[in-house]
Each structure stands twice: as structure tokens, then as C-alpha cells.
């Protein structure tokens, strides 16, 4: 045990030990599956924490927090699209590429047997990406293309999880490409924002949460997954997420930006929903004609 923590746990052990030794079976099993038998024994039963076990517990907590947050991370983006019925500022190519990268990553992590807490959010975010991509196509008047997109993803996903179709060696090669694909997927969105001079219907909540999530994933990967392919993908993804977040700040008050302040509970001063310019009321100019 770390010497700095020893006095605190020595004092708490008589009070905590009866609780930790009598955890309900489901909670005890969950702890063992997350922490492993050794750290479960050290942290919960013996109450003699070590630095490696504390790091593992912290990493697991962050991982589960990311998975929980990912279940709603793109819901604000979906709501903005539905409310505005405009795909302004959102790149379909970006979402399509990112979803494909997530499918490959999900299949690779699952088949490699990595802890679910290190990759679980990919399934939830991929599902939300599909909804957003379909809405973008639908509101752009390309409904048939949306149906083809969903069907193609379904076929690709099935093939990725089927070992008889795609072997593990081939999947490893695809995973290397998925890291690049995930990074490249940000480029169309960054270019769309730059080209339009604003972020349109792009959700500030989703962008900033994505930035923090990718940073946190770097830490959990370093702690729990000895795979450079996955680590480099998260590092590169964080760098481009930072560019997108910087654009969000830079274009915050642009006429082509649809009220990000409203997403965080502040009253927006002016909102241009899906248009390239805000509508200004006409004001009569003073006349110079003499009256009389």
C-alpha cells in the first residue's frame, strides 16, 4: 500500500470491512470482472490499495463514465436536426466514414477480447451516427440514398463479425486502416465548417464532449490495452477533435451558426436556422422631403 494512504485506510478498515465483505453477489461479481481477482481482493476485501490497482480502478471508472455519456452524446445533434429540418453545416461524408471506422473498431475489440469498458461507447456512438447520417440525407432530399446507406452498413457489419468471411489477421489490417479512417473522417466536417463560415446545425454539446471523451480514452487505453493501433487512433482523433472544437469557438457568433448558446442554457442573441444569413427587420430611413 502507498504510505500516504496507509493511515487513512487503517482508520477506515474496521468500518468498511463489514460492508465490502458482504456485498451482494451481483456487485461482487461485477467488481471481480472489472478489476480482476487480485485488485478486487486488494481494494475491496483487504482494503490495502496499491497504486497499480488504484490506477486500474480509476481507468475502469472513466471507461464506464464514457460509455454512459456516449449513450446521449449525440442526442442534442439529433434534436437540432429534427427541429431545424436542415443539414446545414453537417458533413454526411464525415459521419459515414466515422461510422465505418467505429464498426471495424467494434468488431476488432470484440473479437480480440478486450475489456468492454475500453471500447463500449463505439457501439452507442455508431448507432447515433447512423441516425444523424440518415437525417442529413433525408433533409437533403436524398431518402433512397439513406436506405442504401443503412443496408450497406448492415452488410459490412455482419461480414466484420463473421470469422469465416474476415479472418483475424485481415481484421487487424482493417483496424490499422480504421484508425486512419477515423482521423480522416473529421476532415470533411472541418472543411464544411470552414467553407460555410459557420457551424450551422452542428451541436456544440457533441463536439466538446467528443473532445473530452477522446482525451479520456487515451488514458484508459494506456492503462488497460497494450495495442498501439488503438492508442495512435485515439491520439490522432483527439488532435482533430481539438481543431473542430476550436472552430466551434471561433465561429460561435457567426450568422451561419445556429444558436449554440441555447444548448447550454443561455439565451442566444441571434439564430440563423439553416440559412446563410440572418434576416434583419427593415427599418425606414429618415426622409429628407420637406413637409408643409
PDB file of C-alpha atoms in Angstrom, residues 6-290:
ATOM      1  CA  UNK A   6      -1.983   3.692   4.736  1.00  0.00           C
ATOM      2  CA  UNK A   7      -3.074   5.769   7.792  1.00  0.00           C
ATOM      3  CA  UNK A   8      -6.415   6.669   6.193  1.00  0.00           C
ATOM      4  CA  UNK A   9      -7.291   3.092   5.260  1.00  0.00           C
ATOM      5  CA  UNK A  10      -6.088   1.754   8.615  1.00  0.00           C
ATOM      6  CA  UNK A  11      -8.599   4.078  10.290  1.00  0.00           C
ATOM      7  CA  UNK A  12     -11.455   3.229   7.904  1.00  0.00           C
ATOM      8  CA  UNK A  13     -10.894  -0.537   7.679  1.00  0.00           C
ATOM      9  CA  UNK A  14     -12.943  -1.519  10.799  1.00  0.00           C
ATOM     10  CA  UNK A  15     -15.956   0.364   9.426  1.00  0.00           C
ATOM     11  CA  UNK A  16     -15.678  -0.533   5.731  1.00  0.00           C
ATOM     12  CA  UNK A  17     -14.629  -4.153   6.024  1.00  0.00           C
ATOM     13  CA  UNK A  18     -18.067  -5.477   7.112  1.00  0.00           C
ATOM     14  CA  UNK A  19     -19.608  -3.755   4.082  1.00  0.00           C
ATOM     15  CA  UNK A  20     -17.076  -4.865   1.489  1.00  0.00           C
ATOM     16  CA  UNK A  21     -17.120  -8.469   2.723  1.00  0.00           C
ATOM     17  CA  UNK A  22     -20.914  -8.633   2.465  1.00  0.00           C
ATOM     18  CA  UNK A  23     -21.549  -7.110  -0.928  1.00  0.00           C
ATOM     19  CA  UNK A  24     -24.488  -8.561  -2.872  1.00  0.00           C
ATOM     20  CA  UNK A  25     -23.335 -11.342  -5.195  1.00  0.00           C
ATOM     21  CA  UNK A  26     -24.027  -9.355  -8.411  1.00  0.00           C
ATOM     22  CA  UNK A  27     -21.928  -6.408  -7.193  1.00  0.00           C
ATOM     23  CA  UNK A  28     -19.111  -8.651  -6.055  1.00  0.00           C
ATOM     24  CA  UNK A  29     -19.100 -10.471  -9.403  1.00  0.00           C
ATOM     25  CA  UNK A  30     -19.101  -7.146 -11.256  1.00  0.00           C
ATOM     26  CA  UNK A  31     -16.123  -5.955  -9.218  1.00  0.00           C
ATOM     27  CA  UNK A  32     -14.178  -9.133  -9.969  1.00  0.00           C
ATOM     28  CA  UNK A  33     -14.937  -8.905 -13.690  1.00  0.00           C
ATOM     29  CA  UNK A  34     -13.888  -5.241 -13.862  1.00  0.00           C
ATOM     30  CA  UNK A  35     -10.886  -5.222 -11.545  1.00  0.00           C
ATOM     31  CA  UNK A  36      -9.737  -8.820 -11.736  1.00  0.00           C
ATOM     32  CA  UNK A  37      -9.445 -11.150  -8.723  1.00  0.00           C
ATOM     33  CA  UNK A  38      -6.168  -9.663  -7.464  1.00  0.00           C
ATOM     34  CA  UNK A  39      -7.265  -6.000  -7.375  1.00  0.00           C
ATOM     35  CA  UNK A  40     -10.722  -6.973  -6.117  1.00  0.00           C
ATOM     36  CA  UNK A  41      -9.040  -8.700  -3.177  1.00  0.00           C
ATOM     37  CA  UNK A  42      -6.626  -5.825  -2.585  1.00  0.00           C
ATOM     38  CA  UNK A  43      -9.049  -2.914  -2.916  1.00  0.00           C
ATOM     39  CA  UNK A  44     -12.332  -4.236  -1.539  1.00  0.00           C
ATOM     40  CA  UNK A  45     -11.568  -7.168   0.729  1.00  0.00           C
ATOM     41  CA  UNK A  46      -8.178  -6.363   2.219  1.00  0.00           C
ATOM     42  CA  UNK A  47      -8.669  -2.587   1.899  1.00  0.00           C
ATOM     43  CA  UNK A  48      -4.953  -2.236   1.227  1.00  0.00           C
ATOM     44  CA  UNK A  49      -4.920  -0.345  -2.075  1.00  0.00           C
ATOM     45  CA  UNK A  50      -1.853  -0.266  -4.263  1.00  0.00           C
ATOM     46  CA  UNK A  51      -1.070   2.370  -6.890  1.00  0.00           C
ATOM     47  CA  UNK A  52      -1.460  -0.054  -9.853  1.00  0.00           C
ATOM     48  CA  UNK A  53      -4.873  -1.201  -8.591  1.00  0.00           C
ATOM     49  CA  UNK A  54      -5.992   2.359  -7.928  1.00  0.00           C
ATOM     50  CA  UNK A  55      -4.977   3.330 -11.475  1.00  0.00           C
ATOM     51  CA  UNK A  56      -6.909   0.374 -12.841  1.00  0.00           C
ATOM     52  CA  UNK A  57      -9.993   1.265 -10.791  1.00  0.00           C
ATOM     53  CA  UNK A  58      -9.788   4.887 -11.957  1.00  0.00           C
ATOM     54  CA  UNK A  59      -9.414   3.788 -15.565  1.00  0.00           C
ATOM     55  CA  UNK A  60     -12.416   1.464 -15.285  1.00  0.00           C
ATOM     56  CA  UNK A  61     -14.489   4.254 -13.738  1.00  0.00           C
ATOM     57  CA  UNK A  62     -13.569   6.623 -16.568  1.00  0.00           C
ATOM     58  CA  UNK A  63     -14.326   3.953 -19.142  1.00  0.00           C
ATOM     59  CA  UNK A  64     -17.775   3.269 -17.716  1.00  0.00           C
ATOM     60  CA  UNK A  65     -18.430   7.023 -17.491  1.00  0.00           C
ATOM     61  CA  UNK A  66     -17.552   7.406 -21.176  1.00  0.00           C
ATOM     62  CA  UNK A  67     -19.875   4.553 -22.117  1.00  0.00           C
ATOM     63  CA  UNK A  68     -22.701   6.088 -20.073  1.00  0.00           C
ATOM     64  CA  UNK A  69     -22.170   9.551 -21.554  1.00  0.00           C
ATOM     65  CA  UNK A  70     -21.920   8.158 -25.081  1.00  0.00           C
ATOM     66  CA  UNK A  71     -25.498   6.922 -24.861  1.00  0.00           C
ATOM     67  CA  UNK A  72     -26.650  10.550 -25.145  1.00  0.00           C
ATOM     68  CA  UNK A  73     -23.611  12.387 -26.530  1.00  0.00           C
ATOM     69  CA  UNK A  74     -25.147  12.909 -29.968  1.00  0.00           C
ATOM     70  CA  UNK A  75     -28.782  13.210 -28.934  1.00  0.00           C
ATOM     71  CA  UNK A  76     -28.532  17.051 -28.958  1.00  0.00           C
ATOM     72  CA  UNK A  77     -27.279  16.823 -32.549  1.00  0.00           C
ATOM     73  CA  UNK A  78     -30.233  14.629 -33.499  1.00  0.00           C
ATOM     74  CA  UNK A  79     -32.672  17.016 -31.801  1.00  0.00           C
ATOM     75  CA  UNK A  80     -31.162  20.029 -33.604  1.00  0.00           C
ATOM     76  CA  UNK A  81     -31.552  18.306 -36.952  1.00  0.00           C
ATOM     77  CA  UNK A  82     -35.146  17.285 -36.278  1.00  0.00           C
ATOM     78  CA  UNK A  83     -36.084  20.763 -35.041  1.00  0.00           C
ATOM     79  CA  UNK A  84     -34.468  22.660 -37.915  1.00  0.00           C
ATOM     80  CA  UNK A  85     -35.044  20.101 -40.690  1.00  0.00           C
ATOM     81  CA  UNK A  86     -31.822  21.445 -42.176  1.00  0.00           C
ATOM     82  CA  UNK A  87     -28.478  19.649 -42.661  1.00  0.00           C
ATOM     83  CA  UNK A  88     -26.588  22.958 -42.838  1.00  0.00           C
ATOM     84  CA  UNK A  89     -23.024  22.725 -41.526  1.00  0.00           C
ATOM     85  CA  UNK A  90     -23.062  18.916 -41.192  1.00  0.00           C
ATOM     86  CA  UNK A  91     -20.983  16.684 -43.440  1.00  0.00           C
ATOM     87  CA  UNK A  92     -22.571  13.345 -44.392  1.00  0.00           C
ATOM     88  CA  UNK A  93     -19.157  12.066 -45.556  1.00  0.00           C
ATOM     89  CA  UNK A  94     -17.729  12.713 -42.103  1.00  0.00           C
ATOM     90  CA  UNK A  95     -20.427  10.687 -40.350  1.00  0.00           C
ATOM     91  CA  UNK A  96     -20.310   7.873 -42.916  1.00  0.00           C
ATOM     92  CA  UNK A  97     -16.534   7.462 -42.599  1.00  0.00           C
ATOM     93  CA  UNK A  98     -16.602   7.681 -38.807  1.00  0.00           C
ATOM     94  CA  UNK A  99     -19.367   5.071 -38.580  1.00  0.00           C
ATOM     95  CA  UNK A 100     -17.407   2.670 -40.778  1.00  0.00           C
ATOM     96  CA  UNK A 101     -14.307   3.200 -38.619  1.00  0.00           C
ATOM     97  CA  UNK A 102     -16.361   2.503 -35.486  1.00  0.00           C
ATOM     98  CA  UNK A 103     -17.797  -0.688 -36.974  1.00  0.00           C
ATOM     99  CA  UNK A 104     -14.309  -2.001 -37.701  1.00  0.00           C
ATOM    100  CA  UNK A 105     -13.082  -0.968 -34.243  1.00  0.00           C
ATOM    101  CA  UNK A 106     -16.065  -2.597 -32.543  1.00  0.00           C
ATOM    102  CA  UNK A 107     -15.522  -5.872 -34.393  1.00  0.00           C
ATOM    103  CA  UNK A 108     -11.759  -5.840 -33.712  1.00  0.00           C
ATOM    104  CA  UNK A 109     -12.073  -5.110 -29.984  1.00  0.00           C
ATOM    105  CA  UNK A 110     -14.833  -7.674 -29.547  1.00  0.00           C
ATOM    106  CA  UNK A 111     -13.023 -10.447 -31.377  1.00  0.00           C
ATOM    107  CA  UNK A 112      -9.739  -9.659 -29.602  1.00  0.00           C
ATOM    108  CA  UNK A 113     -11.486  -9.988 -26.241  1.00  0.00           C
ATOM    109  CA  UNK A 114     -10.500  -6.569 -24.881  1.00  0.00           C
ATOM    110  CA  UNK A 115     -12.403  -5.244 -21.827  1.00  0.00           C
ATOM    111  CA  UNK A 116     -15.787  -3.770 -22.823  1.00  0.00           C
ATOM    112  CA  UNK A 117     -15.053  -0.703 -20.680  1.00  0.00           C
ATOM    113  CA  UNK A 118     -12.290   0.264 -23.142  1.00  0.00           C
ATOM    114  CA  UNK A 119     -14.439   0.357 -26.272  1.00  0.00           C
ATOM    115  CA  UNK A 120     -18.147   0.036 -25.377  1.00  0.00           C
ATOM    116  CA  UNK A 121     -19.032   3.548 -26.468  1.00  0.00           C
ATOM    117  CA  UNK A 122     -18.214   2.771 -30.100  1.00  0.00           C
ATOM    118  CA  UNK A 123     -21.436   0.766 -30.489  1.00  0.00           C
ATOM    119  CA  UNK A 124     -23.596   3.506 -28.963  1.00  0.00           C
ATOM    120  CA  UNK A 125     -21.980   6.330 -30.925  1.00  0.00           C
ATOM    121  CA  UNK A 126     -22.101   4.351 -34.172  1.00  0.00           C
ATOM    122  CA  UNK A 127     -25.851   3.834 -33.732  1.00  0.00           C
ATOM    123  CA  UNK A 128     -26.377   7.568 -33.160  1.00  0.00           C
ATOM    124  CA  UNK A 129     -24.164   8.356 -36.160  1.00  0.00           C
ATOM    125  CA  UNK A 130     -26.432   6.240 -38.367  1.00  0.00           C
ATOM    126  CA  UNK A 131     -29.472   8.226 -37.202  1.00  0.00           C
ATOM    127  CA  UNK A 132     -27.708  11.543 -37.890  1.00  0.00           C
ATOM    128  CA  UNK A 133     -26.468  10.438 -41.322  1.00  0.00           C
ATOM    129  CA  UNK A 134     -29.960   9.276 -42.302  1.00  0.00           C
ATOM    130  CA  UNK A 135     -31.490  12.570 -41.144  1.00  0.00           C
ATOM    131  CA  UNK A 136     -28.895  14.571 -43.087  1.00  0.00           C
ATOM    132  CA  UNK A 137     -29.708  12.666 -46.279  1.00  0.00           C
ATOM    133  CA  UNK A 138     -33.450  12.821 -45.645  1.00  0.00           C
ATOM    134  CA  UNK A 139     -33.473  16.584 -45.129  1.00  0.00           C
ATOM    135  CA  UNK A 140     -31.244  16.997 -48.182  1.00  0.00           C
ATOM    136  CA  UNK A 141     -33.910  15.249 -50.279  1.00  0.00           C
ATOM    137  CA  UNK A 142     -31.938  12.005 -50.703  1.00  0.00           C
ATOM    138  CA  UNK A 143     -34.201   9.478 -48.975  1.00  0.00           C
ATOM    139  CA  UNK A 144     -33.339   6.492 -51.244  1.00  0.00           C
ATOM    140  CA  UNK A 145     -29.624   7.044 -50.582  1.00  0.00           C
ATOM    141  CA  UNK A 146     -30.336   6.908 -46.831  1.00  0.00           C
ATOM    142  CA  UNK A 147     -31.922   3.460 -47.203  1.00  0.00           C
ATOM    143  CA  UNK A 148     -28.957   2.241 -49.273  1.00  0.00           C
ATOM    144  CA  UNK A 149     -26.546   3.600 -46.647  1.00  0.00           C
ATOM    145  CA  UNK A 150     -28.221   1.643 -43.815  1.00  0.00           C
ATOM    146  CA  UNK A 151     -28.347  -1.557 -45.871  1.00  0.00           C
ATOM    147  CA  UNK A 152     -24.654  -1.268 -46.776  1.00  0.00           C
ATOM    148  CA  UNK A 153     -23.633  -0.724 -43.147  1.00  0.00           C
ATOM    149  CA  UNK A 154     -25.639  -3.764 -42.084  1.00  0.00           C
ATOM    150  CA  UNK A 155     -23.897  -5.975 -44.652  1.00  0.00           C
ATOM    151  CA  UNK A 156     -20.438  -4.656 -43.740  1.00  0.00           C
ATOM    152  CA  UNK A 157     -21.093  -5.095 -40.013  1.00  0.00           C
ATOM    153  CA  UNK A 158     -22.216  -8.690 -40.485  1.00  0.00           C
ATOM    154  CA  UNK A 159     -19.089  -9.502 -42.514  1.00  0.00           C
ATOM    155  CA  UNK A 160     -16.765  -7.940 -39.932  1.00  0.00           C
ATOM    156  CA  UNK A 161     -18.099 -10.122 -37.118  1.00  0.00           C
ATOM    157  CA  UNK A 162     -18.134 -13.300 -39.202  1.00  0.00           C
ATOM    158  CA  UNK A 163     -14.777 -15.061 -38.833  1.00  0.00           C
ATOM    159  CA  UNK A 164     -15.367 -17.262 -41.876  1.00  0.00           C
ATOM    160  CA  UNK A 165     -15.617 -14.145 -44.061  1.00  0.00           C
ATOM    161  CA  UNK A 166     -12.972 -11.881 -42.495  1.00  0.00           C
ATOM    162  CA  UNK A 167     -10.175 -13.591 -40.582  1.00  0.00           C
ATOM    163  CA  UNK A 168      -8.492 -12.074 -37.545  1.00  0.00           C
ATOM    164  CA  UNK A 169      -5.315 -11.210 -39.488  1.00  0.00           C
ATOM    165  CA  UNK A 170      -7.342  -9.368 -42.106  1.00  0.00           C
ATOM    166  CA  UNK A 171      -9.342  -7.647 -39.388  1.00  0.00           C
ATOM    167  CA  UNK A 172      -6.089  -6.455 -37.806  1.00  0.00           C
ATOM    168  CA  UNK A 173      -5.117  -4.878 -41.123  1.00  0.00           C
ATOM    169  CA  UNK A 174      -8.550  -3.255 -41.367  1.00  0.00           C
ATOM    170  CA  UNK A 175      -8.140  -1.947 -37.812  1.00  0.00           C
ATOM    171  CA  UNK A 176      -4.931  -0.174 -38.852  1.00  0.00           C
ATOM    172  CA  UNK A 177      -6.897   1.390 -41.688  1.00  0.00           C
ATOM    173  CA  UNK A 178      -9.794   2.217 -39.346  1.00  0.00           C
ATOM    174  CA  UNK A 179      -7.503   4.370 -37.235  1.00  0.00           C
ATOM    175  CA  UNK A 180      -6.607   6.370 -40.320  1.00  0.00           C
ATOM    176  CA  UNK A 181     -10.249   6.361 -41.449  1.00  0.00           C
ATOM    177  CA  UNK A 182     -11.416   7.682 -38.083  1.00  0.00           C
ATOM    178  CA  UNK A 183      -8.951  10.543 -38.327  1.00  0.00           C
ATOM    179  CA  UNK A 184      -9.767  11.279 -41.967  1.00  0.00           C
ATOM    180  CA  UNK A 185     -13.499  11.290 -41.116  1.00  0.00           C
ATOM    181  CA  UNK A 186     -13.022  14.579 -39.243  1.00  0.00           C
ATOM    182  CA  UNK A 187     -11.542  16.335 -42.277  1.00  0.00           C
ATOM    183  CA  UNK A 188     -14.806  16.694 -44.297  1.00  0.00           C
ATOM    184  CA  UNK A 189     -16.548  18.162 -41.239  1.00  0.00           C
ATOM    185  CA  UNK A 190     -13.704  20.607 -40.583  1.00  0.00           C
ATOM    186  CA  UNK A 191     -13.718  21.591 -44.266  1.00  0.00           C
ATOM    187  CA  UNK A 192     -17.523  22.012 -44.308  1.00  0.00           C
ATOM    188  CA  UNK A 193     -17.392  24.372 -41.323  1.00  0.00           C
ATOM    189  CA  UNK A 194     -14.553  26.360 -42.903  1.00  0.00           C
ATOM    190  CA  UNK A 195     -16.275  26.523 -46.292  1.00  0.00           C
ATOM    191  CA  UNK A 196     -19.620  27.667 -44.869  1.00  0.00           C
ATOM    192  CA  UNK A 197     -18.072  30.134 -42.440  1.00  0.00           C
ATOM    193  CA  UNK A 198     -20.048  28.731 -39.525  1.00  0.00           C
ATOM    194  CA  UNK A 199     -21.040  25.515 -37.782  1.00  0.00           C
ATOM    195  CA  UNK A 200     -24.686  25.517 -38.899  1.00  0.00           C
ATOM    196  CA  UNK A 201     -26.646  22.769 -37.093  1.00  0.00           C
ATOM    197  CA  UNK A 202     -23.510  21.142 -35.640  1.00  0.00           C
ATOM    198  CA  UNK A 203     -24.027  20.526 -31.911  1.00  0.00           C
ATOM    199  CA  UNK A 204     -21.587  22.224 -29.534  1.00  0.00           C
ATOM    200  CA  UNK A 205     -22.506  19.713 -26.812  1.00  0.00           C
ATOM    201  CA  UNK A 206     -21.496  16.796 -29.041  1.00  0.00           C
ATOM    202  CA  UNK A 207     -18.256  18.422 -30.215  1.00  0.00           C
ATOM    203  CA  UNK A 208     -16.925  19.330 -26.757  1.00  0.00           C
ATOM    204  CA  UNK A 209     -17.980  16.016 -25.210  1.00  0.00           C
ATOM    205  CA  UNK A 210     -16.278  14.213 -28.066  1.00  0.00           C
ATOM    206  CA  UNK A 211     -13.091  16.151 -27.344  1.00  0.00           C
ATOM    207  CA  UNK A 212     -13.097  15.186 -23.660  1.00  0.00           C
ATOM    208  CA  UNK A 213     -14.046  11.599 -24.457  1.00  0.00           C
ATOM    209  CA  UNK A 214     -11.157  11.123 -26.887  1.00  0.00           C
ATOM    210  CA  UNK A 215      -8.722  12.558 -24.334  1.00  0.00           C
ATOM    211  CA  UNK A 216     -10.032  10.222 -21.640  1.00  0.00           C
ATOM    212  CA  UNK A 217      -9.784   7.247 -23.998  1.00  0.00           C
ATOM    213  CA  UNK A 218      -6.045   7.898 -24.403  1.00  0.00           C
ATOM    214  CA  UNK A 219      -5.628   7.385 -20.641  1.00  0.00           C
ATOM    215  CA  UNK A 220      -7.808   4.243 -20.436  1.00  0.00           C
ATOM    216  CA  UNK A 221      -6.045   2.708 -23.437  1.00  0.00           C
ATOM    217  CA  UNK A 222      -2.627   3.321 -21.889  1.00  0.00           C
ATOM    218  CA  UNK A 223      -3.798   1.683 -18.666  1.00  0.00           C
ATOM    219  CA  UNK A 224      -5.685  -1.335 -19.991  1.00  0.00           C
ATOM    220  CA  UNK A 225      -4.947  -2.091 -23.647  1.00  0.00           C
ATOM    221  CA  UNK A 226      -1.492  -2.930 -24.958  1.00  0.00           C
ATOM    222  CA  UNK A 227      -2.287  -2.138 -28.586  1.00  0.00           C
ATOM    223  CA  UNK A 228      -0.535   0.733 -30.374  1.00  0.00           C
ATOM    224  CA  UNK A 229      -3.035   0.694 -33.250  1.00  0.00           C
ATOM    225  CA  UNK A 230      -5.849   1.690 -30.913  1.00  0.00           C
ATOM    226  CA  UNK A 231      -3.736   4.206 -28.978  1.00  0.00           C
ATOM    227  CA  UNK A 232      -2.491   6.067 -32.067  1.00  0.00           C
ATOM    228  CA  UNK A 233      -6.041   6.243 -33.391  1.00  0.00           C
ATOM    229  CA  UNK A 234      -7.252   7.945 -30.213  1.00  0.00           C
ATOM    230  CA  UNK A 235      -4.305  10.377 -30.179  1.00  0.00           C
ATOM    231  CA  UNK A 236      -4.874  11.416 -33.785  1.00  0.00           C
ATOM    232  CA  UNK A 237      -8.628  11.621 -33.223  1.00  0.00           C
ATOM    233  CA  UNK A 238      -8.105  13.898 -30.231  1.00  0.00           C
ATOM    234  CA  UNK A 239      -5.942  16.247 -32.316  1.00  0.00           C
ATOM    235  CA  UNK A 240      -8.622  16.689 -34.989  1.00  0.00           C
ATOM    236  CA  UNK A 241     -11.406  16.897 -32.412  1.00  0.00           C
ATOM    237  CA  UNK A 242      -9.419  19.784 -30.928  1.00  0.00           C
ATOM    238  CA  UNK A 243      -9.410  21.515 -34.333  1.00  0.00           C
ATOM    239  CA  UNK A 244     -13.184  21.073 -34.612  1.00  0.00           C
ATOM    240  CA  UNK A 245     -13.685  22.401 -31.079  1.00  0.00           C
ATOM    241  CA  UNK A 246     -11.516  25.415 -31.941  1.00  0.00           C
ATOM    242  CA  UNK A 247     -13.717  26.058 -34.983  1.00  0.00           C
ATOM    243  CA  UNK A 248     -16.785  25.852 -32.761  1.00  0.00           C
ATOM    244  CA  UNK A 249     -15.378  28.610 -30.553  1.00  0.00           C
ATOM    245  CA  UNK A 250     -14.146  30.715 -33.481  1.00  0.00           C
ATOM    246  CA  UNK A 251     -17.488  30.622 -35.326  1.00  0.00           C
ATOM    247  CA  UNK A 252     -19.649  30.818 -32.187  1.00  0.00           C
ATOM    248  CA  UNK A 253     -21.335  34.094 -33.192  1.00  0.00           C
ATOM    249  CA  UNK A 254     -21.271  33.575 -36.955  1.00  0.00           C
ATOM    250  CA  UNK A 255     -24.574  34.198 -38.812  1.00  0.00           C
ATOM    251  CA  UNK A 256     -24.225  30.652 -40.197  1.00  0.00           C
ATOM    252  CA  UNK A 257     -24.122  29.189 -36.680  1.00  0.00           C
ATOM    253  CA  UNK A 258     -27.418  28.013 -35.196  1.00  0.00           C
ATOM    254  CA  UNK A 259     -27.527  29.173 -31.597  1.00  0.00           C
ATOM    255  CA  UNK A 260     -25.012  27.074 -29.654  1.00  0.00           C
ATOM    256  CA  UNK A 261     -25.636  29.218 -26.588  1.00  0.00           C
ATOM    257  CA  UNK A 262     -29.121  27.737 -26.419  1.00  0.00           C
ATOM    258  CA  UNK A 263     -27.649  24.256 -25.928  1.00  0.00           C
ATOM    259  CA  UNK A 264     -26.020  25.233 -22.657  1.00  0.00           C
ATOM    260  CA  UNK A 265     -28.957  27.137 -21.219  1.00  0.00           C
ATOM    261  CA  UNK A 266     -28.047  30.650 -22.299  1.00  0.00           C
ATOM    262  CA  UNK A 267     -30.351  32.819 -24.367  1.00  0.00           C
ATOM    263  CA  UNK A 268     -28.886  33.177 -27.858  1.00  0.00           C
ATOM    264  CA  UNK A 269     -28.725  36.682 -29.215  1.00  0.00           C
ATOM    265  CA  UNK A 270     -29.352  35.732 -32.827  1.00  0.00           C
ATOM    266  CA  UNK A 271     -30.034  32.416 -34.512  1.00  0.00           C
ATOM    267  CA  UNK A 272     -29.890  31.607 -38.183  1.00  0.00           C
ATOM    268  CA  UNK A 273     -31.509  28.223 -38.568  1.00  0.00           C
ATOM    269  CA  UNK A 274     -30.138  26.608 -41.684  1.00  0.00           C
ATOM    270  CA  UNK A 275     -29.756  29.819 -43.657  1.00  0.00           C
ATOM    271  CA  UNK A 276     -26.662  31.518 -44.917  1.00  0.00           C
ATOM    272  CA  UNK A 277     -27.602  34.861 -43.485  1.00  0.00           C
ATOM    273  CA  UNK A 278     -29.824  36.091 -40.709  1.00  0.00           C
ATOM    274  CA  UNK A 279     -32.957  38.023 -41.523  1.00  0.00           C
ATOM    275  CA  UNK A 280     -32.837  41.619 -40.403  1.00  0.00           C
ATOM    276  CA  UNK A 281     -36.001  43.710 -39.987  1.00  0.00           C
ATOM    277  CA  UNK A 282     -36.391  46.525 -42.449  1.00  0.00           C
ATOM    278  CA  UNK A 283     -36.083  49.964 -40.949  1.00  0.00           C
ATOM    279  CA  UNK A 284     -37.393  53.062 -42.677  1.00  0.00           C
ATOM    280  CA  UNK A 285     -34.671  55.525 -43.421  1.00  0.00           C
ATOM    281  CA  UNK A 286     -35.398  59.115 -42.470  1.00  0.00           C
ATOM    282  CA  UNK A 287     -36.803  61.165 -45.315  1.00  0.00           C
ATOM    283  CA  UNK A 288     -35.304  64.413 -46.467  1.00  0.00           C
ATOM    284  CA  UNK A 289     -38.526  65.609 -48.090  1.00  0.00           C
ATOM    285  CA  UNK A 290     -39.756  68.858 -46.627  1.00  0.00           C
TER     286      UNK A 290
END
